[in-house]
Amino acid sequence: IALICDDEVLTYGTLRARASAVARALQASGVRAGERVAILLPNGAAYLETFFGATALGAIAVPLDTRASVMRT
């Protein structure tokens, strides 16, 4: 078991498969190795899938704070 979050149990095999799907989707949308991928997701399965998918592609995962508010100047 790789992750237990709420009612979801994610195995390492499933996590790998989903991360690979994210990597393919990112590549299809034009993301290349060395480029940055912003991740604005709460903690959970989707976050891990996206993080590992981006890094599997060779991209740089850039986590953003989901609790941050917009600053107006």
GROMACS .gro file of N, CA and C in nm:
model
  219
    1ILE      N    1   0.085  -0.118   0.000
    1ILE     CA    2   0.000   0.000   0.000
    1ILE      C    3   0.089   0.124   0.000
    2ALA      N    4   0.064   0.212  -0.097
    2ALA     CA    5   0.142   0.335  -0.108
    2ALA      C    6   0.074   0.450  -0.034
    3LEU      N    7  -0.060   0.452  -0.035
    3LEU     CA    8  -0.132   0.565   0.022
    3LEU      C    9  -0.270   0.522   0.068
    4ILE      N   10  -0.307   0.570   0.184
    4ILE     CA   11  -0.445   0.557   0.231
    4ILE      C   12  -0.491   0.700   0.259
    5CYS      N   13  -0.592   0.743   0.185
    5CYS     CA   14  -0.641   0.880   0.199
    5CYS      C   15  -0.793   0.877   0.195
    6ASP      N   16  -0.855   0.917   0.304
    6ASP     CA   17  -1.001   0.906   0.318
    6ASP      C   18  -1.041   0.761   0.297
    7ASP      N   19  -1.122   0.732   0.197
    7ASP     CA   20  -1.166   0.594   0.172
    7ASP      C   21  -1.087   0.528   0.060
    8GLU      N   22  -0.987   0.597   0.007
    8GLU     CA   23  -0.910   0.544  -0.106
    8GLU      C   24  -0.782   0.477  -0.059
    9VAL      N   25  -0.758   0.356  -0.109
    9VAL     CA   26  -0.634   0.284  -0.083
    9VAL      C   27  -0.564   0.268  -0.218
   10LEU      N   28  -0.442   0.318  -0.226
   10LEU     CA   29  -0.368   0.319  -0.351
   10LEU      C   30  -0.243   0.232  -0.338
   11THR      N   31  -0.230   0.133  -0.426
   11THR     CA   32  -0.111   0.048  -0.424
   11THR      C   33   0.000   0.115  -0.503
   12TYR      N   34   0.123   0.067  -0.486
   12TYR     CA   35   0.235   0.121  -0.562
   12TYR      C   36   0.216   0.098  -0.711
   13GLY      N   37   0.161  -0.016  -0.748
   13GLY     CA   38   0.138  -0.045  -0.890
   13GLY      C   39   0.038   0.052  -0.952
   14THR      N   40  -0.069   0.081  -0.880
   14THR     CA   41  -0.169   0.175  -0.929
   14THR      C   42  -0.112   0.316  -0.935
   15LEU      N   43  -0.035   0.354  -0.833
   15LEU     CA   44   0.028   0.485  -0.832
   15LEU      C   45   0.122   0.499  -0.952
   16ARG      N   46   0.201   0.398  -0.980
   16ARG     CA   47   0.292   0.401  -1.094
   16ARG      C   48   0.215   0.415  -1.225
   17ALA      N   49   0.108   0.339  -1.241
   17ALA     CA   50   0.028   0.344  -1.364
   17ALA      C   51  -0.035   0.483  -1.382
   18ARG      N   52  -0.090   0.537  -1.275
   18ARG     CA   53  -0.152   0.670  -1.285
   18ARG      C   54  -0.049   0.779  -1.310
   19ALA      N   55   0.068   0.769  -1.246
   19ALA     CA   56   0.175   0.867  -1.269
   19ALA      C   57   0.223   0.859  -1.413
   20SER      N   58   0.231   0.740  -1.468
   20SER     CA   59   0.271   0.723  -1.609
   20SER      C   60   0.169   0.787  -1.701
   21ALA      N   61   0.042   0.773  -1.668
   21ALA     CA   62  -0.063   0.836  -1.749
   21ALA      C   63  -0.052   0.988  -1.743
   22VAL      N   64  -0.021   1.042  -1.626
   22VAL     CA   65  -0.002   1.187  -1.613
   22VAL      C   66   0.120   1.230  -1.695
   23ALA      N   67   0.228   1.154  -1.689
   23ALA     CA   68   0.348   1.187  -1.766
   23ALA      C   69   0.317   1.190  -1.915
   24ARG      N   70   0.241   1.093  -1.963
   24ARG     CA   71   0.203   1.089  -2.105
   24ARG      C   72   0.116   1.210  -2.142
   25ALA      N   73   0.024   1.245  -2.053
   25ALA     CA   74  -0.064   1.360  -2.079
   25ALA      C   75   0.016   1.491  -2.081
   26LEU      N   76   0.109   1.505  -1.988
   26LEU     CA   77   0.193   1.625  -1.986
   26LEU      C   78   0.278   1.633  -2.114
   27GLN      N   79   0.335   1.521  -2.152
   27GLN     CA   80   0.417   1.518  -2.273
   27GLN      C   81   0.333   1.551  -2.397
   28ALA      N   82   0.214   1.498  -2.404
   28ALA     CA   83   0.124   1.525  -2.517
   28ALA      C   84   0.085   1.673  -2.523
   29SER      N   85   0.083   1.739  -2.407
   29SER     CA   86   0.047   1.881  -2.405
   29SER      C   87   0.169   1.971  -2.425
   30GLY      N   88   0.285   1.911  -2.448
   30GLY     CA   89   0.403   1.989  -2.483
   30GLY      C   90   0.506   2.010  -2.374
   31VAL      N   91   0.484   1.952  -2.256
   31VAL     CA   92   0.582   1.966  -2.147
   31VAL      C   93   0.702   1.878  -2.177
   32ARG      N   94   0.822   1.934  -2.160
   32ARG     CA   95   0.946   1.862  -2.187
   32ARG      C   96   1.031   1.856  -2.060
   33ALA      N   97   1.129   1.768  -2.062
   33ALA     CA   98   1.221   1.754  -1.948
   33ALA      C   99   1.286   1.888  -1.919
   34GLY      N  100   1.297   1.919  -1.791
   34GLY     CA  101   1.360   2.043  -1.748
   34GLY      C  102   1.263   2.159  -1.732
   35GLU      N  103   1.143   2.146  -1.786
   35GLU     CA  104   1.044   2.252  -1.771
   35GLU      C  105   0.973   2.238  -1.636
   36ARG      N  106   0.918   2.347  -1.590
   36ARG     CA  107   0.848   2.346  -1.461
   36ARG      C  108   0.700   2.316  -1.479
   37VAL      N  109   0.646   2.239  -1.386
   37VAL     CA  110   0.504   2.207  -1.385
   37VAL      C  111   0.449   2.249  -1.248
   38ALA      N  112   0.361   2.348  -1.249
   38ALA     CA  113   0.300   2.393  -1.124
   38ALA      C  114   0.190   2.294  -1.083
   39ILE      N  115   0.187   2.262  -0.955
   39ILE     CA  116   0.087   2.170  -0.902
   39ILE      C  117   0.007   2.243  -0.795
   40LEU      N  118  -0.120   2.266  -0.824
   40LEU     CA  119  -0.209   2.332  -0.730
   40LEU      C  120  -0.320   2.234  -0.694
   41LEU      N  121  -0.285   2.140  -0.608
   41LEU     CA  122  -0.377   2.035  -0.564
   41LEU      C  123  -0.362   2.015  -0.413
   42PRO      N  124  -0.471   1.977  -0.347
   42PRO     CA  125  -0.457   1.944  -0.204
   42PRO      C  126  -0.383   1.811  -0.188
   43ASN      N  127  -0.337   1.784  -0.068
   43ASN     CA  128  -0.271   1.656  -0.041
   43ASN      C  129  -0.366   1.542  -0.073
   44GLY      N  130  -0.314   1.438  -0.136
   44GLY     CA  131  -0.397   1.323  -0.170
   44GLY      C  132  -0.342   1.249  -0.290
   45ALA      N  133  -0.420   1.156  -0.341
   45ALA     CA  134  -0.376   1.071  -0.450
   45ALA      C  135  -0.344   1.151  -0.575
   46ALA      N  136  -0.431   1.244  -0.613
   46ALA     CA  137  -0.409   1.323  -0.735
   46ALA      C  138  -0.279   1.402  -0.727
   47TYR      N  139  -0.248   1.454  -0.608
   47TYR     CA  140  -0.123   1.528  -0.591
   47TYR      C  141  -0.003   1.437  -0.618
   48LEU      N  142  -0.001   1.320  -0.555
   48LEU     CA  143   0.111   1.228  -0.573
   48LEU      C  144   0.123   1.182  -0.718
   49GLU      N  145   0.011   1.152  -0.781
   49GLU     CA  146   0.013   1.108  -0.921
   49GLU      C  147   0.072   1.217  -1.010
   50THR      N  148   0.033   1.341  -0.986
   50THR     CA  149   0.084   1.452  -1.067
   50THR      C  150   0.231   1.478  -1.039
   51PHE      N  151   0.269   1.477  -0.912
   51PHE     CA  152   0.409   1.500  -0.875
   51PHE      C  153   0.500   1.394  -0.938
   52PHE      N  154   0.465   1.268  -0.919
   52PHE     CA  155   0.549   1.160  -0.973
   52PHE      C  156   0.542   1.155  -1.125
   53GLY      N  157   0.429   1.191  -1.183
   53GLY     CA  158   0.418   1.195  -1.329
   53GLY      C  159   0.508   1.301  -1.389
   54ALA      N  160   0.510   1.418  -1.328
   54ALA     CA  161   0.597   1.526  -1.377
   54ALA      C  162   0.744   1.489  -1.364
   55THR      N  163   0.781   1.433  -1.250
   55THR     CA  164   0.922   1.399  -1.231
   55THR      C  165   0.964   1.281  -1.317
   56ALA      N  166   0.871   1.188  -1.346
   56ALA     CA  167   0.903   1.076  -1.435
   56ALA      C  168   0.933   1.127  -1.575
   57LEU      N  169   0.870   1.236  -1.613
   57LEU     CA  170   0.894   1.297  -1.744
   57LEU      C  171   1.025   1.374  -1.745
   58GLY      N  172   1.080   1.402  -1.628
   58GLY     CA  173   1.202   1.481  -1.618
   58GLY      C  174   1.173   1.628  -1.597
   59ALA      N  175   1.045   1.660  -1.576
   59ALA     CA  176   1.006   1.798  -1.549
   59ALA      C  177   1.030   1.830  -1.402
   60ILE      N  178   1.025   1.956  -1.369
   60ILE     CA  179   1.045   2.001  -1.232
   60ILE      C  180   0.909   2.031  -1.172
   61ALA      N  181   0.869   1.954  -1.072
   61ALA     CA  182   0.741   1.975  -1.005
   61ALA      C  183   0.752   2.095  -0.913
   62VAL      N  184   0.657   2.188  -0.924
   62VAL     CA  185   0.655   2.309  -0.842
   62VAL      C  186   0.524   2.311  -0.763
   63PRO      N  187   0.528   2.261  -0.639
   63PRO     CA  188   0.406   2.260  -0.558
   63PRO      C  189   0.367   2.402  -0.518
   64LEU      N  190   0.238   2.434  -0.531
   64LEU     CA  191   0.185   2.564  -0.489
   64LEU      C  192   0.095   2.542  -0.368
   65ASP      N  193   0.085   2.643  -0.285
   65ASP     CA  194   0.006   2.634  -0.162
   65ASP      C  195  -0.142   2.656  -0.192
   66THR      N  196  -0.222   2.555  -0.169
   66THR     CA  197  -0.366   2.566  -0.196
   66THR      C  198  -0.437   2.659  -0.098
   67ARG      N  199  -0.371   2.691   0.011
   67ARG     CA  200  -0.433   2.779   0.111
   67ARG      C  201  -0.394   2.924   0.093
   68ALA      N  202  -0.306   2.953  -0.002
   68ALA     CA  203  -0.262   3.092  -0.024
   68ALA      C  204  -0.377   3.176  -0.080
   69SER      N  205  -0.380   3.300  -0.040
   69SER     CA  206  -0.483   3.390  -0.092
   69SER      C  207  -0.419   3.487  -0.191
   70VAL      N  208  -0.503   3.548  -0.271
   70VAL     CA  209  -0.456   3.644  -0.370
   70VAL      C  210  -0.418   3.772  -0.298
   71MET      N  211  -0.300   3.822  -0.330
   71MET     CA  212  -0.255   3.948  -0.271
   71MET      C  213  -0.283   4.060  -0.370
   72ARG      N  214  -0.346   4.162  -0.323
   72ARG     CA  215  -0.376   4.277  -0.410
   72ARG      C  216  -0.288   4.395  -0.366
   73THR      N  217  -0.232   4.461  -0.465
   73THR     CA  218  -0.146   4.576  -0.433
   73THR      C  219  -0.206   4.704  -0.482
   0.00000   0.00000   0.00000
